[in-house]
Amino acid sequence: MASSKAHHATGWAAGIIAAALVSKAASAGYLSCALAVLGGVVGATAPDWLEVAWWTRKRKLWITHRTLTHWGIGWAALFALSWHFLGQHPAVPFAFGFACGGIMHLLADWPNPLGVPWIAGRHSLKLWTSGHCDLFIVGGAWMAALYVADGIWFHHEYGRMLLHALRA
Ligand SMILES: [Zn+2]
């Protein structure tokens, strides 16, 4: 896995992406956006803590590391379902943020050798081992978050300003 610090840092980014999408989809208020951010933060570490039997004293893994809890289709299904039900129940934005966080987690785990079971069987980008290049993962997540937030909330105003500044 990427380090848990990296998962936390990308979780906030996932939360912001989720909040931006939620605010675009439904005429969502601040509470929905806050719930989406919270869901993102919790969801980004979920694939790892979901596989630990934290309710027992020994806290062993109850399933093999990086199997079901890291299953791409499962997270994608939650993403699609919660997107579909947005606006129908006040807790849905949390679920949507949770799904965004989970997907972000899989993306962060993807480059290292153990890989991620997106569909069936693990796949790895084989770029680096755990804990390495966290900065790269976190930086990428935040760039994505800023891009999405800028696009949805500011109609790429800041992106244009940045481009302009770079060209000058
Ligand atoms: Zn993981």
Coordinates of C-alpha atoms and ligand atoms in Angstrom, one line a residue:
M1 CA 0.0 0.0 0.0
A2 CA 1.0 3.5 -0.3
S3 CA 1.6 4.8 3.2
S4 CA -1.4 5.6 5.4
K5 CA -0.2 9.2 5.5
A6 CA -0.4 9.3 1.7
H7 CA -3.9 7.7 1.8
H8 CA -5.0 10.4 4.3
A9 CA -3.6 13.2 2.2
T10 CA -5.2 11.9 -1.0
G11 CA -8.4 11.4 1.0
W12 CA -8.9 15.1 1.4
A13 CA -8.3 15.6 -2.3
A14 CA -10.9 12.9 -3.0
G15 CA -13.3 14.6 -0.6
I16 CA -13.0 17.9 -2.4
I17 CA -13.6 16.2 -5.8
A18 CA -16.7 14.4 -4.3
A19 CA -18.0 17.7 -2.9
A20 CA -17.5 19.5 -6.2
L21 CA -19.4 16.8 -8.0
V22 CA -22.1 16.6 -5.4
S23 CA -22.7 20.4 -5.5
K24 CA -23.0 20.2 -9.3
A25 CA -25.4 17.2 -9.3
A26 CA -28.0 18.2 -6.8
S27 CA -28.8 21.6 -5.5
A28 CA -26.8 20.6 -2.6
G29 CA -26.1 22.8 0.4
Y30 CA -23.0 23.1 2.5
L31 CA -24.0 20.2 4.7
S32 CA -24.0 17.8 1.7
C33 CA -20.6 19.1 0.6
A34 CA -19.2 18.7 4.0
L35 CA -20.5 15.1 4.2
A36 CA -18.9 14.4 0.8
V37 CA -15.5 15.6 2.0
L38 CA -15.9 13.6 5.2
G39 CA -16.8 10.5 3.2
G40 CA -13.8 11.0 1.0
V41 CA -11.4 11.2 4.0
V42 CA -12.9 8.1 5.6
G43 CA -13.2 6.2 2.3
A44 CA -9.6 6.8 1.3
T45 CA -8.3 4.6 4.1
A46 CA -11.3 2.2 4.1
P47 CA -9.9 -0.5 1.8
D48 CA -7.1 -1.1 4.4
W49 CA -9.1 -0.9 7.6
L50 CA -12.0 -2.9 6.2
E51 CA -9.8 -5.9 5.9
V52 CA -8.7 -5.8 9.6
A53 CA -10.8 -7.5 12.1
W54 CA -10.7 -4.4 14.4
W55 CA -13.6 -5.7 16.5
T56 CA -11.3 -8.5 17.8
R57 CA -8.4 -8.1 20.2
K58 CA -5.8 -9.5 17.9
R59 CA -6.8 -7.4 14.9
K60 CA -5.8 -10.0 12.4
L61 CA -6.8 -9.7 8.7
W62 CA -10.1 -11.5 8.2
I63 CA -9.5 -11.7 4.4
T64 CA -6.4 -11.6 2.4
H65 CA -4.8 -8.2 1.9
R66 CA -5.8 -6.4 -1.2
T67 CA -8.6 -8.7 -2.3
L68 CA -12.3 -7.9 -1.8
T69 CA -11.9 -4.5 -0.1
H70 CA -9.7 -3.4 -3.0
W71 CA -12.0 -4.6 -5.7
G72 CA -12.4 -2.0 -8.4
I73 CA -15.9 -3.1 -9.5
G74 CA -17.2 -2.9 -6.0
W75 CA -16.1 0.7 -5.5
A76 CA -17.2 1.7 -8.9
A77 CA -20.7 0.2 -8.2
L78 CA -20.9 2.2 -5.0
F79 CA -19.9 5.3 -6.9
A80 CA -22.5 4.8 -9.5
L81 CA -25.3 3.9 -7.0
S82 CA -24.6 6.8 -4.7
W83 CA -24.4 9.1 -7.7
H84 CA -27.8 7.8 -8.8
F85 CA -29.4 8.3 -5.4
L86 CA -27.9 11.8 -4.7
G87 CA -30.6 14.2 -3.5
Q88 CA -32.8 11.4 -2.3
H89 CA -31.5 11.0 1.2
P90 CA -29.3 13.3 3.3
A91 CA -26.7 10.6 3.9
V92 CA -26.1 9.8 0.3
P93 CA -23.4 12.5 -0.2
F94 CA -21.4 10.7 2.5
A95 CA -21.6 7.4 0.6
F96 CA -20.6 9.2 -2.6
G97 CA -17.6 10.7 -0.9
F98 CA -16.8 7.3 0.6
A99 CA -16.7 5.8 -2.9
C100 CA -14.6 8.6 -4.3
G101 CA -12.1 8.0 -1.4
G102 CA -12.1 4.3 -2.0
I103 CA -11.3 4.7 -5.7
M104 CA -8.6 7.2 -4.9
H105 CA -7.1 4.6 -2.5
L106 CA -7.0 2.0 -5.3
L107 CA -5.3 4.5 -7.6
A108 CA -2.7 5.2 -4.9
D109 CA -2.1 1.5 -4.4
W110 CA -2.0 0.7 -8.1
P111 CA 1.6 1.7 -8.9
N112 CA 3.2 -0.6 -6.4
P113 CA 4.1 -4.3 -7.1
L114 CA 1.3 -6.0 -5.3
G115 CA -1.2 -4.2 -7.5
V116 CA -5.0 -3.8 -7.3
P117 CA -7.7 -6.2 -8.3
W118 CA -9.7 -3.8 -10.5
I119 CA -11.8 -6.4 -12.2
A120 CA -10.4 -9.9 -11.7
G121 CA -6.8 -10.7 -10.7
R122 CA -4.4 -8.1 -9.5
H123 CA -2.9 -5.6 -11.8
S124 CA 0.1 -3.5 -11.0
L125 CA 1.7 -0.5 -12.8
K126 CA 4.9 -1.7 -11.2
L127 CA 6.3 1.7 -10.8
W128 CA 7.6 1.7 -7.3
T129 CA 7.3 -0.1 -3.9
S130 CA 5.2 0.9 -1.0
G131 CA 5.9 4.2 0.7
H132 CA 8.0 5.4 -2.2
C133 CA 6.9 8.4 -4.3
D134 CA 4.1 9.3 -1.9
L135 CA 4.8 12.9 -2.8
F136 CA 4.0 12.1 -6.4
I137 CA 0.7 10.3 -5.5
V138 CA -0.4 13.1 -3.2
G139 CA 0.7 15.8 -5.6
G140 CA -1.3 14.1 -8.5
A141 CA -4.4 13.7 -6.3
W142 CA -4.3 17.4 -5.3
M143 CA -3.8 18.5 -8.9
A144 CA -6.8 16.5 -9.9
A145 CA -8.8 18.0 -7.0
L146 CA -7.9 21.5 -7.9
Y147 CA -8.6 20.9 -11.5
V148 CA -12.1 19.5 -10.8
A149 CA -12.9 22.2 -8.1
D150 CA -11.7 25.0 -10.4
G151 CA -13.7 23.6 -13.3
I152 CA -17.0 23.1 -11.4
W153 CA -16.9 26.0 -8.9
F154 CA -14.9 28.6 -10.9
H155 CA -15.4 27.6 -14.5
H156 CA -11.7 27.2 -14.9
E157 CA -11.0 30.8 -14.0
Y158 CA -8.0 29.9 -11.9
G159 CA -6.7 27.5 -14.5
R160 CA -6.9 30.2 -17.1
M161 CA -5.1 32.6 -14.8
L162 CA -2.4 30.1 -14.2
L163 CA -1.9 29.4 -17.9
H164 CA -1.8 33.1 -18.5
A165 CA 0.8 33.6 -15.8
L166 CA 2.9 30.7 -17.3
R167 CA 2.8 32.2 -20.7
A168 CA 3.7 35.7 -19.6
Ligands
ZN1 ZN -4.6 -0.4 0.3

